PDB file of C-alpha atoms and ligand atoms in Angstrom:
ATOM      1  CA  MET A  27       0.000   0.000   0.000  1.00  0.00           C
ATOM      2  CA  ALA A  28       1.321   3.453  -0.917  1.00  0.00           C
ATOM      3  CA  GLU A  29       2.262   5.901   1.816  1.00  0.00           C
ATOM      4  CA  PRO A  30      -0.396   8.577   2.454  1.00  0.00           C
ATOM      5  CA  LEU A  31       0.401  11.846   0.725  1.00  0.00           C
ATOM      6  CA  PHE A  32      -0.129  13.973   3.777  1.00  0.00           C
ATOM      7  CA  SER A  33       0.672  12.864   7.281  1.00  0.00           C
ATOM      8  CA  LEU A  34      -0.797  14.101  10.529  1.00  0.00           C
ATOM      9  CA  PRO A  35       1.165  17.226  11.515  1.00  0.00           C
ATOM     10  CA  PRO A  36       2.501  16.575  15.027  1.00  0.00           C
ATOM     11  CA  LEU A  37       1.116  18.579  17.927  1.00  0.00           C
ATOM     12  CA  PRO A  38       3.987  21.001  18.660  1.00  0.00           C
ATOM     13  CA  TYR A  39       3.706  20.520  22.464  1.00  0.00           C
ATOM     14  CA  ALA A  40       2.442  18.020  25.003  1.00  0.00           C
ATOM     15  CA  TYR A  41      -1.315  17.423  25.259  1.00  0.00           C
ATOM     16  CA  ASP A  42      -1.405  19.099  28.670  1.00  0.00           C
ATOM     17  CA  ALA A  43       0.850  22.046  27.702  1.00  0.00           C
ATOM     18  CA  LEU A  44      -2.033  24.512  27.347  1.00  0.00           C
ATOM     19  CA  GLU A  45      -3.731  23.712  30.642  1.00  0.00           C
ATOM     20  CA  PRO A  46      -5.663  25.070  32.384  1.00  0.00           C
ATOM     21  CA  TYR A  47      -6.962  27.031  29.383  1.00  0.00           C
ATOM     22  CA  LEU A  48      -7.309  24.034  27.069  1.00  0.00           C
ATOM     23  CA  ASN A  49      -7.228  20.664  28.728  1.00  0.00           C
ATOM     24  CA  ALA A  50      -5.449  17.542  27.538  1.00  0.00           C
ATOM     25  CA  SER A  51      -8.550  15.545  26.628  1.00  0.00           C
ATOM     26  CA  LEU A  52      -9.902  18.374  24.452  1.00  0.00           C
ATOM     27  CA  LEU A  53      -6.562  18.786  22.734  1.00  0.00           C
ATOM     28  CA  ARG A  54      -6.160  15.053  22.188  1.00  0.00           C
ATOM     29  CA  GLU A  55      -9.610  14.821  20.593  1.00  0.00           C
ATOM     30  CA  HIS A  56      -9.077  17.962  18.500  1.00  0.00           C
ATOM     31  CA  HIS A  57      -5.662  16.949  17.193  1.00  0.00           C
ATOM     32  CA  ASP A  58      -5.772  13.158  17.115  1.00  0.00           C
ATOM     33  CA  ARG A  59      -9.318  12.830  15.822  1.00  0.00           C
ATOM     34  CA  GLN A  60     -10.518  16.065  14.188  1.00  0.00           C
ATOM     35  CA  LEU A  61      -7.297  16.957  12.415  1.00  0.00           C
ATOM     36  CA  ALA A  62      -6.564  13.300  11.653  1.00  0.00           C
ATOM     37  CA  ARG A  63      -9.987  13.025  10.023  1.00  0.00           C
ATOM     38  CA  TYR A  64      -9.241  15.976   7.719  1.00  0.00           C
ATOM     39  CA  VAL A  65      -5.890  14.402   6.777  1.00  0.00           C
ATOM     40  CA  SER A  66      -7.475  11.055   5.921  1.00  0.00           C
ATOM     41  CA  GLN A  67     -10.305  12.716   3.956  1.00  0.00           C
ATOM     42  CA  LEU A  68      -7.759  14.692   1.949  1.00  0.00           C
ATOM     43  CA  ASN A  69      -5.615  11.635   1.283  1.00  0.00           C
ATOM     44  CA  ALA A  70      -8.669   9.670   0.134  1.00  0.00           C
ATOM     45  CA  LEU A  71      -9.531  12.454  -2.318  1.00  0.00           C
ATOM     46  CA  ILE A  72      -6.022  12.573  -3.719  1.00  0.00           C
ATOM     47  CA  THR A  73      -5.841   8.791  -4.036  1.00  0.00           C
ATOM     48  CA  ALA A  74      -9.069   8.914  -6.053  1.00  0.00           C
ATOM     49  CA  HIS A  75      -7.829  11.890  -8.123  1.00  0.00           C
ATOM     50  CA  PRO A  76      -4.106  11.316  -8.674  1.00  0.00           C
ATOM     51  CA  GLN A  77      -3.864  14.444 -10.838  1.00  0.00           C
ATOM     52  CA  LEU A  78      -3.805  16.309  -7.502  1.00  0.00           C
ATOM     53  CA  SER A  79      -0.827  14.423  -6.151  1.00  0.00           C
ATOM     54  CA  GLN A  80       1.664  17.107  -7.190  1.00  0.00           C
ATOM     55  CA  TRP A  81      -0.267  19.900  -5.494  1.00  0.00           C
ATOM     56  CA  SER A  82       1.043  21.259  -2.213  1.00  0.00           C
ATOM     57  CA  LEU A  83      -1.301  21.764   0.722  1.00  0.00           C
ATOM     58  CA  GLU A  84      -1.161  25.526   0.202  1.00  0.00           C
ATOM     59  CA  GLN A  85      -1.986  25.157  -3.508  1.00  0.00           C
ATOM     60  CA  LEU A  86      -4.961  22.956  -2.671  1.00  0.00           C
ATOM     61  CA  THR A  87      -6.328  25.534  -0.257  1.00  0.00           C
ATOM     62  CA  ARG A  88      -5.693  28.616  -2.391  1.00  0.00           C
ATOM     63  CA  ASP A  89      -6.382  27.285  -5.927  1.00  0.00           C
ATOM     64  CA  TRP A  90      -9.381  25.044  -5.277  1.00  0.00           C
ATOM     65  CA  THR A  91     -11.437  27.009  -7.847  1.00  0.00           C
ATOM     66  CA  ARG A  92      -9.267  25.396 -10.549  1.00  0.00           C
ATOM     67  CA  LEU A  93     -10.400  21.916  -9.502  1.00  0.00           C
ATOM     68  CA  PRO A  94     -13.094  19.855 -11.238  1.00  0.00           C
ATOM     69  CA  ASP A  95     -16.605  20.641  -9.976  1.00  0.00           C
ATOM     70  CA  GLU A  96     -17.170  17.221  -8.452  1.00  0.00           C
ATOM     71  CA  ILE A  97     -14.311  17.487  -5.959  1.00  0.00           C
ATOM     72  CA  ARG A  98     -14.056  21.232  -5.475  1.00  0.00           C
ATOM     73  CA  VAL A  99     -15.997  21.515  -2.232  1.00  0.00           C
ATOM     74  CA  ALA A 100     -14.532  18.350  -0.735  1.00  0.00           C
ATOM     75  CA  VAL A 101     -10.941  19.475  -1.398  1.00  0.00           C
ATOM     76  CA  ARG A 102     -11.682  22.987  -0.180  1.00  0.00           C
ATOM     77  CA  ASN A 103     -13.011  21.581   3.099  1.00  0.00           C
ATOM     78  CA  SER A 104     -10.466  18.849   3.730  1.00  0.00           C
ATOM     79  CA  ALA A 105      -7.314  20.673   2.563  1.00  0.00           C
ATOM     80  CA  GLY A 106      -8.575  23.778   4.361  1.00  0.00           C
ATOM     81  CA  GLY A 107      -9.176  21.688   7.473  1.00  0.00           C
ATOM     82  CA  VAL A 108      -5.617  20.363   7.442  1.00  0.00           C
ATOM     83  CA  TYR A 109      -4.052  23.766   6.749  1.00  0.00           C
ATOM     84  CA  THR A 110      -6.180  25.608   9.296  1.00  0.00           C
ATOM     85  CA  HIS A 111      -5.648  23.104  12.092  1.00  0.00           C
ATOM     86  CA  ALA A 112      -1.903  22.810  11.540  1.00  0.00           C
ATOM     87  CA  LEU A 113      -1.660  26.601  11.813  1.00  0.00           C
ATOM     88  CA  TYR A 114      -4.072  26.742  14.750  1.00  0.00           C
ATOM     89  CA  PHE A 115      -1.985  24.392  16.860  1.00  0.00           C
ATOM     90  CA  ASN A 116       1.115  26.390  15.919  1.00  0.00           C
ATOM     91  CA  SER A 117      -0.695  29.605  16.811  1.00  0.00           C
ATOM     92  CA  LEU A 118      -0.885  28.477  20.441  1.00  0.00           C
ATOM     93  CA  ALA A 119       1.842  28.029  23.012  1.00  0.00           C
ATOM     94  CA  GLN A 120       2.211  27.303  26.726  1.00  0.00           C
ATOM     95  CA  PRO A 121       0.360  29.985  28.702  1.00  0.00           C
ATOM     96  CA  ASN A 122       2.163  33.328  28.720  1.00  0.00           C
ATOM     97  CA  SER A 123       5.348  31.757  27.353  1.00  0.00           C
ATOM     98  CA  THR A 124       5.877  34.154  24.428  1.00  0.00           C
ATOM     99  CA  GLY A 125       5.646  37.903  23.966  1.00  0.00           C
ATOM    100  CA  ALA A 126       5.345  40.073  20.880  1.00  0.00           C
ATOM    101  CA  SER A 127       8.701  41.255  19.561  1.00  0.00           C
ATOM    102  CA  LYS A 128       9.371  44.918  18.805  1.00  0.00           C
ATOM    103  CA  ASP A 129       8.598  44.596  15.091  1.00  0.00           C
ATOM    104  CA  ILE A 130       5.268  42.873  15.765  1.00  0.00           C
ATOM    105  CA  LEU A 131       4.380  45.347  18.502  1.00  0.00           C
ATOM    106  CA  SER A 132       4.980  48.267  16.175  1.00  0.00           C
ATOM    107  CA  ALA A 133       2.931  46.579  13.418  1.00  0.00           C
ATOM    108  CA  ILE A 134       0.092  46.004  15.924  1.00  0.00           C
ATOM    109  CA  ASP A 135       0.269  49.651  17.035  1.00  0.00           C
ATOM    110  CA  ARG A 136       0.299  50.854  13.431  1.00  0.00           C
ATOM    111  CA  ASP A 137      -2.615  48.695  12.220  1.00  0.00           C
ATOM    112  CA  PHE A 138      -4.818  48.331  15.315  1.00  0.00           C
ATOM    113  CA  GLY A 139      -3.858  51.381  17.395  1.00  0.00           C
ATOM    114  CA  SER A 140      -2.481  49.432  20.366  1.00  0.00           C
ATOM    115  CA  MET A 141      -2.306  45.911  21.794  1.00  0.00           C
ATOM    116  CA  PRO A 142      -5.457  46.451  23.921  1.00  0.00           C
ATOM    117  CA  GLU A 143      -7.268  47.647  20.758  1.00  0.00           C
ATOM    118  CA  PHE A 144      -6.055  44.557  18.905  1.00  0.00           C
ATOM    119  CA  TRP A 145      -7.514  42.314  21.610  1.00  0.00           C
ATOM    120  CA  ARG A 146     -10.758  44.302  21.664  1.00  0.00           C
ATOM    121  CA  SER A 147     -11.162  43.702  17.916  1.00  0.00           C
ATOM    122  CA  PHE A 148     -10.124  40.076  18.276  1.00  0.00           C
ATOM    123  CA  ARG A 149     -12.670  39.447  21.008  1.00  0.00           C
ATOM    124  CA  PHE A 150     -15.453  41.315  19.185  1.00  0.00           C
ATOM    125  CA  LEU A 151     -14.930  39.312  15.986  1.00  0.00           C
ATOM    126  CA  ALA A 152     -14.469  35.954  17.728  1.00  0.00           C
ATOM    127  CA  LEU A 153     -17.779  36.384  19.529  1.00  0.00           C
ATOM    128  CA  LYS A 154     -19.476  37.708  16.394  1.00  0.00           C
ATOM    129  CA  GLN A 155     -18.775  34.555  14.362  1.00  0.00           C
ATOM    130  CA  PHE A 156     -22.055  32.718  13.941  1.00  0.00           C
ATOM    131  CA  GLY A 157     -21.642  29.017  13.303  1.00  0.00           C
ATOM    132  CA  SER A 158     -18.438  27.233  12.349  1.00  0.00           C
ATOM    133  CA  GLY A 159     -15.465  29.287  11.269  1.00  0.00           C
ATOM    134  CA  ASN A 160     -12.089  30.708  12.166  1.00  0.00           C
ATOM    135  CA  LEU A 161     -10.601  34.088  13.032  1.00  0.00           C
ATOM    136  CA  TRP A 162      -7.418  34.795  11.073  1.00  0.00           C
ATOM    137  CA  LEU A 163      -4.576  37.218  11.706  1.00  0.00           C
ATOM    138  CA  VAL A 164      -3.226  37.982   8.251  1.00  0.00           C
ATOM    139  CA  ALA A 165      -0.767  40.271   6.493  1.00  0.00           C
ATOM    140  CA  ASP A 166      -1.558  41.916   3.169  1.00  0.00           C
ATOM    141  CA  ARG A 167       0.967  42.500   0.383  1.00  0.00           C
ATOM    142  CA  ASN A 168       2.115  45.704   2.110  1.00  0.00           C
ATOM    143  CA  LEU A 169       2.642  43.716   5.330  1.00  0.00           C
ATOM    144  CA  ARG A 170      -0.247  45.461   7.042  1.00  0.00           C
ATOM    145  CA  LEU A 171      -2.033  43.311   9.608  1.00  0.00           C
ATOM    146  CA  HIS A 172      -5.738  42.499   9.578  1.00  0.00           C
ATOM    147  CA  LEU A 173      -8.149  40.293  11.480  1.00  0.00           C
ATOM    148  CA  THR A 174     -10.646  38.488   9.304  1.00  0.00           C
ATOM    149  CA  LEU A 175     -13.422  35.977   9.958  1.00  0.00           C
ATOM    150  CA  LEU A 176     -13.963  33.141   7.506  1.00  0.00           C
ATOM    151  CA  ASN A 177     -16.597  30.437   7.567  1.00  0.00           C
ATOM    152  CA  TRP A 178     -15.962  26.687   7.560  1.00  0.00           C
ATOM    153  CA  GLN A 179     -12.371  25.799   6.657  1.00  0.00           C
ATOM    154  CA  ASP A 180     -11.860  28.582   4.125  1.00  0.00           C
ATOM    155  CA  THR A 181      -8.370  30.086   4.026  1.00  0.00           C
ATOM    156  CA  PRO A 182      -7.577  33.781   3.492  1.00  0.00           C
ATOM    157  CA  PHE A 183      -5.140  33.555   0.558  1.00  0.00           C
ATOM    158  CA  PRO A 184      -3.826  35.699  -1.099  1.00  0.00           C
ATOM    159  CA  LEU A 185      -3.709  37.449   2.283  1.00  0.00           C
ATOM    160  CA  MET A 186      -0.932  35.672   4.167  1.00  0.00           C
ATOM    161  CA  PRO A 187      -1.932  33.817   7.336  1.00  0.00           C
ATOM    162  CA  LEU A 188       0.056  34.563  10.491  1.00  0.00           C
ATOM    163  CA  ALA A 189      -2.202  32.858  13.048  1.00  0.00           C
ATOM    164  CA  VAL A 190      -5.695  31.450  13.329  1.00  0.00           C
ATOM    165  CA  ALA A 191      -8.162  30.895  16.162  1.00  0.00           C
ATOM    166  CA  ASP A 192     -10.486  27.922  15.761  1.00  0.00           C
ATOM    167  CA  LEU A 193     -14.028  29.011  16.601  1.00  0.00           C
ATOM    168  CA  TRP A 194     -15.765  25.750  15.769  1.00  0.00           C
ATOM    169  CA  GLU A 195     -17.633  24.378  18.771  1.00  0.00           C
ATOM    170  CA  HIS A 196     -15.394  21.314  18.829  1.00  0.00           C
ATOM    171  CA  ALA A 197     -12.473  23.638  19.761  1.00  0.00           C
ATOM    172  CA  TRP A 198     -13.987  24.690  23.084  1.00  0.00           C
ATOM    173  CA  TYR A 199     -17.400  23.174  23.856  1.00  0.00           C
ATOM    174  CA  PRO A 200     -16.039  19.948  25.440  1.00  0.00           C
ATOM    175  CA  GLN A 201     -14.299  22.062  28.118  1.00  0.00           C
ATOM    176  CA  TYR A 202     -16.320  25.254  28.306  1.00  0.00           C
ATOM    177  CA  ALA A 203     -19.829  24.002  27.417  1.00  0.00           C
ATOM    178  CA  SER A 204     -21.825  27.009  26.219  1.00  0.00           C
ATOM    179  CA  ASP A 205     -19.388  29.573  27.674  1.00  0.00           C
ATOM    180  CA  LYS A 206     -17.683  30.642  24.460  1.00  0.00           C
ATOM    181  CA  ASP A 207     -16.634  33.895  26.163  1.00  0.00           C
ATOM    182  CA  ALA A 208     -14.385  31.944  28.512  1.00  0.00           C
ATOM    183  CA  TYR A 209     -12.630  30.250  25.581  1.00  0.00           C
ATOM    184  CA  VAL A 210     -12.165  33.551  23.746  1.00  0.00           C
ATOM    185  CA  ASN A 211     -10.900  35.178  26.953  1.00  0.00           C
ATOM    186  CA  ALA A 212      -8.313  32.376  27.314  1.00  0.00           C
ATOM    187  CA  LEU A 213      -6.737  32.996  23.929  1.00  0.00           C
ATOM    188  CA  PRO A 214      -4.613  36.059  24.866  1.00  0.00           C
ATOM    189  CA  ALA A 215      -2.627  33.873  27.277  1.00  0.00           C
ATOM    190  CA  LEU A 216      -2.121  31.204  24.613  1.00  0.00           C
ATOM    191  CA  LEU A 217      -1.320  33.115  21.434  1.00  0.00           C
ATOM    192  CA  ASN A 218       2.117  32.135  20.140  1.00  0.00           C
ATOM    193  CA  TRP A 219       3.772  35.485  19.403  1.00  0.00           C
ATOM    194  CA  ALA A 220       7.062  33.772  18.576  1.00  0.00           C
ATOM    195  CA  SER A 221       5.390  31.860  15.738  1.00  0.00           C
ATOM    196  CA  ILE A 222       3.591  34.992  14.521  1.00  0.00           C
ATOM    197  CA  GLY A 223       6.856  36.948  14.563  1.00  0.00           C
ATOM    198  CA  ALA A 224       8.696  34.249  12.623  1.00  0.00           C
ATOM    199  CA  ARG A 225       6.005  34.143   9.944  1.00  0.00           C
ATOM    200  CA  TYR A 226       5.922  37.937   9.716  1.00  0.00           C
ATOM    201  CA  ARG A 227       9.692  38.187   9.357  1.00  0.00           C
ATOM    202  CA  ALA A 228       9.630  35.500   6.621  1.00  0.00           C
ATOM    203  CA  LEU A 229       7.137  37.659   4.704  1.00  0.00           C
ATOM    204  CA  GLN A 230       9.328  40.731   5.219  1.00  0.00           C
ATOM    205  CA  ALA A 231      12.315  38.799   3.840  1.00  0.00           C
ATOM    206  CA  GLN A 232      10.275  37.657   0.811  1.00  0.00           C
ATOM    207  CA  ASN A 233       9.192  41.240   0.130  1.00  0.00           C
ATOM    208  CA  MET A 234      12.804  42.351   0.069  1.00  0.00           C
ATOM    209  CA  THR A 235      13.848  39.813  -2.586  1.00  0.00           C
TER     210      THR A 235
HETATM  211 FE1  FE2 B  16     -10.999  22.512  14.846  1.00  0.00          FE
END
């Protein structure tokens, strides 16, 4: 049997690393079952449509409109699910373990006014999302930062993703029940500023070439 085309991206920390904000059983279910399901759905699609086997994950999520009608939605959902979840888990870190670097802080000040204003917008949008979706921190071609809500597993390309917050109920309901506010309020302690900074600096380097 051939190797699967995409493998389950490893969780970048221990299952209990985000406690008490996200507990180990929630994280295990979210990563080992939800993300694994997206990976196996995507691999099944590619096995059935080998013309996709040369496409990267990013191509599948950004160029899905070029796909044949009969698999367009399925690829958009499954490739988007893999991309979004891999970035989501990398967007989180052990509570209060990272801080925004000077370049990110000045970009936040420039584009949101201040860090408290950034979190006010983040919280407002996260609570505004109705139904399943994600809140993305993205950079445009001028490296300006934006927060944008997208439904389902849609990705924000050509805007470049820096981080994403999963707002699907499966991301928080098992721990917080109907208290979505508590989940959203936990995210400031968990956001991985080191990862955001690294992605932002990679975009800056690309823009200079
Ligand atoms: Fe999720």
